[in-house]
GROMACS .gro file of C-alpha atoms in nm:
model
  332
    1MET     CA    1   1.499  -0.806   0.345
    2THR     CA    2   1.550  -0.750  -0.027
    3THR     CA    3   1.479  -0.394  -0.132
    4PRO     CA    4   1.192  -0.386  -0.383
    5THR     CA    5   1.287  -0.293  -0.735
    6GLU     CA    6   1.267   0.062  -0.864
    7ASP     CA    7   1.266  -0.061  -1.224
    8PRO     CA    8   0.910  -0.094  -1.359
    9ALA     CA    9   1.032  -0.349  -1.611
   10ALA     CA   10   1.127  -0.578  -1.322
   11LEU     CA   11   0.781  -0.581  -1.162
   12ASP     CA   12   0.608  -0.916  -1.153
   13ARG     CA   13   0.302  -0.803  -1.344
   14SER     CA   14   0.119  -1.126  -1.271
   15ASP     CA   15   0.130  -1.080  -0.892
   16PRO     CA   16   0.021  -0.736  -0.766
   17ALA     CA   17  -0.040  -0.873  -0.416
   18ALA     CA   18   0.324  -0.976  -0.376
   19GLU     CA   19   0.456  -0.648  -0.516
   20VAL     CA   20   0.232  -0.445  -0.285
   21SER     CA   21   0.317  -0.661   0.015
   22ALA     CA   22   0.692  -0.628  -0.040
   23ARG     CA   23   0.673  -0.249  -0.048
   24ALA     CA   24   0.432  -0.226   0.243
   25ALA     CA   25   0.676  -0.423   0.458
   26ALA     CA   26   0.985  -0.237   0.335
   27PHE     CA   27   0.849   0.116   0.372
   28ARG     CA   28   0.610   0.086   0.667
   29ASN     CA   29   0.627   0.369   0.921
   30TRP     CA   30   0.404   0.215   1.188
   31GLY     CA   31   0.516   0.330   1.533
   32ARG     CA   32   0.766   0.581   1.398
   33TRP     CA   33   0.587   0.869   1.571
   34GLY     CA   34   0.434   0.667   1.851
   35ALA     CA   35   0.130   0.445   1.890
   36ASP     CA   36  -0.113   0.738   1.907
   37ASP     CA   37   0.004   0.918   1.594
   38VAL     CA   38  -0.262   1.068   1.365
   39LEU     CA   39  -0.046   1.265   1.117
   40GLY     CA   40   0.196   1.022   0.956
   41THR     CA   41   0.452   1.193   0.734
   42LEU     CA   42   0.302   1.534   0.808
   43ASN     CA   43   0.514   1.506   1.125
   44PHE     CA   44   0.810   1.594   0.903
   45ILE     CA   45   0.682   1.954   0.883
   46GLU     CA   46   0.851   2.112   1.183
   47PRO     CA   47   0.831   2.483   1.281
   48ALA     CA   48   1.178   2.549   1.142
   49LYS     CA   49   1.064   2.411   0.808
   50ARG     CA   50   0.783   2.664   0.794
   51VAL     CA   51   1.022   2.946   0.877
   52GLU     CA   52   1.246   2.828   0.593
   53ALA     CA   53   0.945   2.817   0.359
   54ALA     CA   54   0.827   3.165   0.458
   55ALA     CA   55   1.164   3.305   0.357
   56LEU     CA   56   1.096   3.193  -0.002
   57VAL     CA   57   0.831   3.464  -0.044
   58THR     CA   58   0.988   3.749  -0.241
   59GLU     CA   59   0.704   3.887  -0.457
   60GLY     CA   60   0.390   3.837  -0.252
   61ARG     CA   61   0.225   3.671  -0.552
   62VAL     CA   62  -0.040   3.412  -0.468
   63VAL     CA   63  -0.135   3.133  -0.709
   64SER     CA   64  -0.440   2.918  -0.644
   65LEU     CA   65  -0.382   2.551  -0.726
   66ALA     CA   66  -0.747   2.449  -0.716
   67GLN     CA   67  -0.972   2.328  -0.990
   68ALA     CA   68  -1.324   2.468  -0.999
   69PHE     CA   69  -1.593   2.335  -0.767
   70ASP     CA   70  -1.902   2.333  -0.990
   71THR     CA   71  -2.129   2.109  -1.192
   72ASN     CA   72  -1.889   2.121  -1.487
   73GLY     CA   73  -1.640   1.901  -1.303
   74PRO     CA   74  -1.494   1.564  -1.403
   75GLN     CA   75  -1.701   1.329  -1.187
   76LYS     CA   76  -1.930   1.069  -1.343
   77GLY     CA   77  -2.095   0.919  -1.036
   78TRP     CA   78  -1.857   0.627  -0.973
   79ARG     CA   79  -1.894   0.519  -0.610
   80ARG     CA   80  -2.146   0.803  -0.569
   81ARG     CA   81  -1.887   1.067  -0.652
   82THR     CA   82  -2.070   1.354  -0.816
   83ASN     CA   83  -1.979   1.709  -0.904
   84PRO     CA   84  -2.072   1.983  -0.657
   85VAL     CA   85  -2.433   2.101  -0.654
   86HIS     CA   86  -2.457   2.467  -0.559
   87THR     CA   87  -2.799   2.600  -0.463
   88MET     CA   88  -2.907   2.952  -0.368
   89THR     CA   89  -3.135   2.968  -0.065
   90ASP     CA   90  -3.175   3.347  -0.073
   91THR     CA   91  -3.124   3.567  -0.380
   92GLY     CA   92  -3.121   3.925  -0.500
   93THR     CA   93  -3.467   3.870  -0.643
   94ASP     CA   94  -3.592   3.789  -0.294
   95ALA     CA   95  -3.428   4.106  -0.166
   96GLU     CA   96  -3.586   4.320  -0.442
   97ARG     CA   97  -3.929   4.185  -0.355
   98GLY     CA   98  -3.875   4.257   0.012
   99ASN     CA   99  -3.991   3.910   0.113
  100GLN     CA  100  -3.695   3.814   0.330
  101GLY     CA  101  -3.843   3.959   0.647
  102PHE     CA  102  -3.560   4.204   0.720
  103PRO     CA  103  -3.613   4.563   0.841
  104HIS     CA  104  -3.513   4.898   0.687
  105GLY     CA  105  -3.445   4.767   0.338
  106ILE     CA  106  -3.152   4.537   0.409
  107GLY     CA  107  -3.138   4.221   0.201
  108GLY     CA  108  -2.899   3.935   0.151
  109ALA     CA  109  -2.808   3.617  -0.032
  110ASP     CA  110  -2.729   3.272   0.107
  111ASP     CA  111  -2.634   2.945  -0.053
  112VAL     CA  112  -2.561   2.581   0.017
  113ILE     CA  113  -2.339   2.325  -0.152
  114ALA     CA  114  -2.367   1.946  -0.161
  115MET     CA  115  -2.067   1.746  -0.277
  116PRO     CA  116  -1.846   1.447  -0.208
  117LEU     CA  117  -1.536   1.561  -0.025
  118GLN     CA  118  -1.311   1.419  -0.297
  119CYS     CA  119  -1.484   1.547  -0.609
  120SER     CA  120  -1.230   1.817  -0.701
  121THR     CA  121  -0.898   1.944  -0.563
  122GLN     CA  122  -0.849   1.755  -0.237
  123TRP     CA  123  -0.637   1.568   0.013
  124ASP     CA  124  -0.676   1.198   0.082
  125GLY     CA  125  -0.676   1.157   0.459
  126LEU     CA  126  -0.504   0.870   0.639
  127GLY     CA  127  -0.836   0.694   0.690
  128HIS     CA  128  -0.909   0.683   0.316
  129ILE     CA  129  -0.727   0.359   0.224
  130PHE     CA  130  -0.667   0.032   0.410
  131ASP     CA  131  -0.430  -0.260   0.357
  132HIS     CA  132  -0.574  -0.602   0.437
  133GLY     CA  133  -0.807  -0.446   0.693
  134ASN     CA  134  -0.534  -0.233   0.850
  135ALA     CA  135  -0.542   0.145   0.873
  136TRP     CA  136  -0.251   0.381   0.931
  137ASN     CA  137  -0.021   0.285   1.217
  138GLY     CA  138  -0.145  -0.075   1.228
  139ARG     CA  139  -0.491  -0.005   1.365
  140ARG     CA  140  -0.789  -0.215   1.265
  141ALA     CA  141  -0.976  -0.040   0.987
  142GLY     CA  142  -1.310  -0.102   1.156
  143ASP     CA  143  -1.190   0.061   1.475
  144VAL     CA  144  -1.078   0.370   1.283
  145VAL     CA  145  -1.356   0.442   1.034
  146THR     CA  146  -1.718   0.365   1.120
  147SER     CA  147  -2.051   0.510   1.011
  148ASP     CA  148  -1.967   0.797   1.247
  149GLY     CA  149  -1.659   0.882   1.041
  150ASP     CA  150  -1.286   0.850   1.100
  151LEU     CA  151  -1.274   0.832   1.477
  152VAL     CA  152  -0.893   0.840   1.498
  153THR     CA  153  -0.721   1.003   1.202
  154GLY     CA  154  -0.995   1.239   1.082
  155ILE     CA  155  -0.878   1.511   0.847
  156GLU     CA  156  -0.946   1.773   1.115
  157HIS     CA  157  -0.616   1.680   1.280
  158ALA     CA  158  -0.428   1.824   0.981
  159ALA     CA  159  -0.616   2.156   0.972
  160SER     CA  160  -0.326   2.362   1.110
  161VAL     CA  161  -0.042   2.146   0.982
  162ILE     CA  162  -0.007   2.158   0.604
  163VAL     CA  163   0.202   2.470   0.552
  164SER     CA  164   0.554   2.405   0.427
  165ARG     CA  165   0.803   2.441   0.146
  166GLY     CA  166   0.641   2.333  -0.178
  167VAL     CA  167   0.841   2.200  -0.472
  168LEU     CA  168   0.701   2.167  -0.824
  169LEU     CA  169   0.839   1.887  -1.037
  170ASP     CA  170   0.713   1.959  -1.389
  171VAL     CA  171   0.771   1.609  -1.517
  172GLY     CA  172   0.533   1.666  -1.806
  173ARG     CA  173   0.739   1.954  -1.942
  174HIS     CA  174   1.068   1.782  -1.865
  175LEU     CA  175   0.983   1.465  -2.057
  176GLN     CA  176   0.766   1.626  -2.324
  177PRO     CA  177   0.915   1.973  -2.379
  178GLY     CA  178   0.697   2.031  -2.683
  179SER     CA  179   0.351   1.967  -2.540
  180GLY     CA  180   0.432   1.956  -2.170
  181GLU     CA  181   0.189   1.665  -2.141
  182LEU     CA  182   0.267   1.304  -2.056
  183PRO     CA  183   0.056   1.047  -2.241
  184ASP     CA  184  -0.211   0.857  -2.052
  185GLY     CA  185  -0.071   0.538  -1.904
  186TYR     CA  186   0.282   0.675  -1.862
  187ALA     CA  187   0.439   0.547  -1.539
  188ILE     CA  188   0.665   0.809  -1.381
  189THR     CA  189   0.976   0.641  -1.241
  190VAL     CA  190   1.232   0.734  -0.978
  191ALA     CA  191   1.473   0.803  -1.264
  192ASP     CA  192   1.219   1.047  -1.413
  193LEU     CA  193   1.175   1.231  -1.084
  194GLU     CA  194   1.547   1.260  -1.024
  195ALA     CA  195   1.618   1.366  -1.382
  196CYS     CA  196   1.350   1.635  -1.355
  197ILE     CA  197   1.508   1.763  -1.034
  198ASP     CA  198   1.851   1.772  -1.197
  199ALA     CA  199   1.717   1.956  -1.502
  200GLN     CA  200   1.524   2.215  -1.302
  201GLY     CA  201   1.816   2.284  -1.073
  202ALA     CA  202   1.891   2.335  -0.706
  203THR     CA  203   1.560   2.499  -0.611
  204SER     CA  204   1.377   2.178  -0.696
  205ALA     CA  205   1.583   1.959  -0.463
  206VAL     CA  206   1.345   1.759  -0.247
  207GLY     CA  207   1.399   1.700   0.123
  208ARG     CA  208   1.251   1.634   0.463
  209GLY     CA  209   0.919   1.805   0.527
  210ASP     CA  210   0.868   1.928   0.171
  211ILE     CA  211   0.537   1.900  -0.013
  212VAL     CA  212   0.602   1.776  -0.366
  213LEU     CA  213   0.373   1.870  -0.654
  214VAL     CA  214   0.404   1.662  -0.970
  215ARG     CA  215   0.269   1.812  -1.289
  216THR     CA  216   0.193   1.555  -1.560
  217GLY     CA  217   0.006   1.786  -1.795
  218GLN     CA  218  -0.310   1.573  -1.797
  219TYR     CA  219  -0.519   1.853  -1.647
  220THR     CA  220  -0.389   2.085  -1.921
  221ARG     CA  221  -0.518   1.836  -2.178
  222THR     CA  222  -0.865   1.835  -2.023
  223ARG     CA  223  -0.884   2.215  -2.054
  224ARG     CA  224  -0.829   2.179  -2.428
  225ASP     CA  225  -1.009   1.854  -2.509
  226GLY     CA  226  -1.271   1.818  -2.233
  227TRP     CA  227  -1.282   1.597  -1.926
  228GLY     CA  228  -1.316   1.268  -2.113
  229ASP     CA  229  -1.219   0.987  -1.876
  230TYR     CA  230  -1.015   1.208  -1.642
  231ALA     CA  231  -1.212   1.069  -1.345
  232GLY     CA  232  -1.101   0.710  -1.315
  233GLY     CA  233  -0.971   0.653  -1.665
  234PRO     CA  234  -0.622   0.614  -1.810
  235ALA     CA  235  -0.372   0.868  -1.682
  236PRO     CA  236  -0.005   0.936  -1.637
  237GLY     CA  237   0.108   0.903  -1.279
  238LEU     CA  238   0.361   0.767  -1.036
  239SER     CA  239   0.478   0.410  -1.074
  240LEU     CA  240   0.443   0.168  -0.784
  241THR     CA  241   0.822   0.151  -0.799
  242THR     CA  242   0.849   0.509  -0.667
  243ALA     CA  243   0.738   0.396  -0.319
  244GLY     CA  244   1.096   0.370  -0.195
  245TRP     CA  245   1.179   0.722  -0.317
  246LEU     CA  246   0.868   0.860  -0.146
  247HIS     CA  247   0.981   0.691   0.176
  248ARG     CA  248   1.349   0.780   0.184
  249SER     CA  249   1.297   1.141   0.073
  250GLU     CA  250   1.095   1.200   0.391
  251ILE     CA  251   0.853   1.433   0.214
  252ALA     CA  252   0.548   1.539   0.412
  253ALA     CA  253   0.294   1.507   0.132
  254ILE     CA  254   0.262   1.484  -0.245
  255ALA     CA  255   0.000   1.594  -0.497
  256THR     CA  256  -0.057   1.564  -0.871
  257ASP     CA  257  -0.277   1.715  -1.139
  258THR     CA  258  -0.452   1.382  -1.203
  259TRP     CA  259  -0.758   1.209  -1.059
  260GLY     CA  260  -0.573   0.919  -0.901
  261PHE     CA  261  -0.209   1.020  -0.832
  262GLU     CA  262  -0.064   0.694  -0.967
  263VAL     CA  263  -0.042   0.566  -1.322
  264ARG     CA  264  -0.359   0.425  -1.473
  265PRO     CA  265  -0.410   0.158  -1.589
  266ASN     CA  266  -0.210   0.026  -1.297
  267GLU     CA  267   0.104  -0.168  -1.387
  268PHE     CA  268  -0.026  -0.524  -1.371
  269ASP     CA  269  -0.174  -0.783  -1.603
  270ALA     CA  270  -0.365  -0.937  -1.312
  271PRO     CA  271  -0.653  -0.737  -1.157
  272ALA     CA  272  -0.519  -0.443  -0.957
  273PHE     CA  273  -0.656  -0.118  -0.819
  274GLN     CA  274  -0.445   0.172  -0.694
  275PRO     CA  275  -0.160  -0.036  -0.546
  276LEU     CA  276   0.058   0.266  -0.466
  277HIS     CA  277  -0.225   0.408  -0.253
  278GLN     CA  278  -0.231   0.079  -0.064
  279VAL     CA  279   0.139   0.109   0.015
  280VAL     CA  280   0.178   0.477   0.097
  281ILE     CA  281  -0.138   0.576   0.284
  282PRO     CA  282  -0.200   0.299   0.540
  283ASN     CA  283   0.161   0.181   0.563
  284MET     CA  284   0.379   0.487   0.506
  285GLY     CA  285   0.131   0.741   0.642
  286LEU     CA  286   0.175   0.968   0.340
  287THR     CA  287  -0.086   1.234   0.267
  288ILE     CA  288  -0.181   1.243  -0.102
  289GLY     CA  289  -0.340   1.525  -0.302
  290GLU     CA  290  -0.523   1.483  -0.630
  291MET     CA  291  -0.681   1.698  -0.902
  292TRP     CA  292  -0.462   2.000  -0.839
  293ASN     CA  293  -0.434   2.271  -1.106
  294LEU     CA  294  -0.060   2.323  -1.148
  295ASP     CA  295  -0.050   2.508  -1.479
  296GLU     CA  296  -0.029   2.870  -1.363
  297LEU     CA  297   0.224   2.770  -1.099
  298ALA     CA  298   0.438   2.598  -1.363
  299GLU     CA  299   0.442   2.914  -1.574
  300ALA     CA  300   0.531   3.123  -1.269
  301CYS     CA  301   0.817   2.889  -1.180
  302ILE     CA  302   0.956   2.915  -1.533
  303GLU     CA  303   0.936   3.295  -1.520
  304ARG     CA  304   1.118   3.306  -1.187
  305SER     CA  305   1.363   3.023  -1.263
  306ARG     CA  306   1.268   2.889  -0.919
  307TRP     CA  307   1.072   2.577  -0.837
  308ASP     CA  308   1.014   2.616  -0.464
  309PHE     CA  309   0.769   2.836  -0.276
  310LEU     CA  310   0.565   2.869   0.040
  311LEU     CA  311   0.266   2.633   0.014
  312SER     CA  312  -0.044   2.656   0.231
  313ALA     CA  313  -0.293   2.374   0.179
  314ALA     CA  314  -0.506   2.338   0.490
  315PRO     CA  315  -0.796   2.093   0.476
  316LEU     CA  316  -1.135   2.194   0.611
  317PRO     CA  317  -1.160   2.070   0.972
  318ILE     CA  318  -1.449   1.838   0.891
  319THR     CA  319  -1.471   1.616   1.196
  320GLY     CA  320  -1.415   1.252   1.109
  321ALA     CA  321  -1.365   1.305   0.735
  322VAL     CA  322  -1.130   1.083   0.535
  323GLY     CA  323  -1.058   1.359   0.285
  324SER     CA  324  -1.117   1.727   0.229
  325PRO     CA  325  -1.167   1.975  -0.053
  326ILE     CA  326  -0.901   2.244  -0.049
  327ASN     CA  327  -0.791   2.565  -0.219
  328PRO     CA  328  -0.415   2.526  -0.192
  329VAL     CA  329  -0.213   2.839  -0.259
  330ALA     CA  330   0.148   2.887  -0.357
  331ILE     CA  331   0.294   3.214  -0.229
  332LEU     CA  332   0.589   3.334  -0.435
   0.00000   0.00000   0.00000
């Protein structure tokens, strides 16, 4: 089998189906962890890896990597994705009026939130994307996800798994040292990733079981200029040609500060939609994070001259969900 190109200029931009198919076949992990596997590349996070990651904590500083969960978010309603709606069901006013029905003057407040599970900082679960009707590990998509949810690879299986060594690759600052922001539509290549690692030094070396965070700087731009088309519009992101690097590095998961992880518009003249997702989720079993806020972490890494840290990013154990909102934290 010919290894698919890692040069974006060599992609056949007229044939996304062939380019996706070649990478799906070359980098498929079906059966690697057995026929019943529900974790994919998260299997690379072994107990010893967590012990190694815990040893990276020297200051006890905690940095949240989450965007806000509120009505001022980026969503525009595409595919019924809306921003969170937060509603109070009991308030301080109710308590002042004494109409809550509690004894001896005690009062309280309660609230409820309604939101798509992928409207802000989140993980894509393994049941989120299919390839020609196939889900992760070669299962039929219809046998995995039904109206009852993801019956096989629901995000709840990862609830106690995603704690490991995190590595920040600040590609935005590496390639654009002035602004720290890649332009929309910039396709991050394997050469870019490796050059960023070399420039940042030994603590950004990527290996088995690591969780890689790629900062493009697009989220930074939205904080200055407004959301614009952040949700679904043009964005910097990983090139389809990075699929081989994602596979051979044996990382456990990867996340970016963009809506869609991969470069948008996608790299084809013919109609295409999120081809790297189609390769890495159902075929490779790679867990993907999107809409992470990596700015404070980037500043902290510069201050420390270190790019690795303990990362805890557990999804909510929502039974049968194909994704989950998260508040990932880097512990330095």
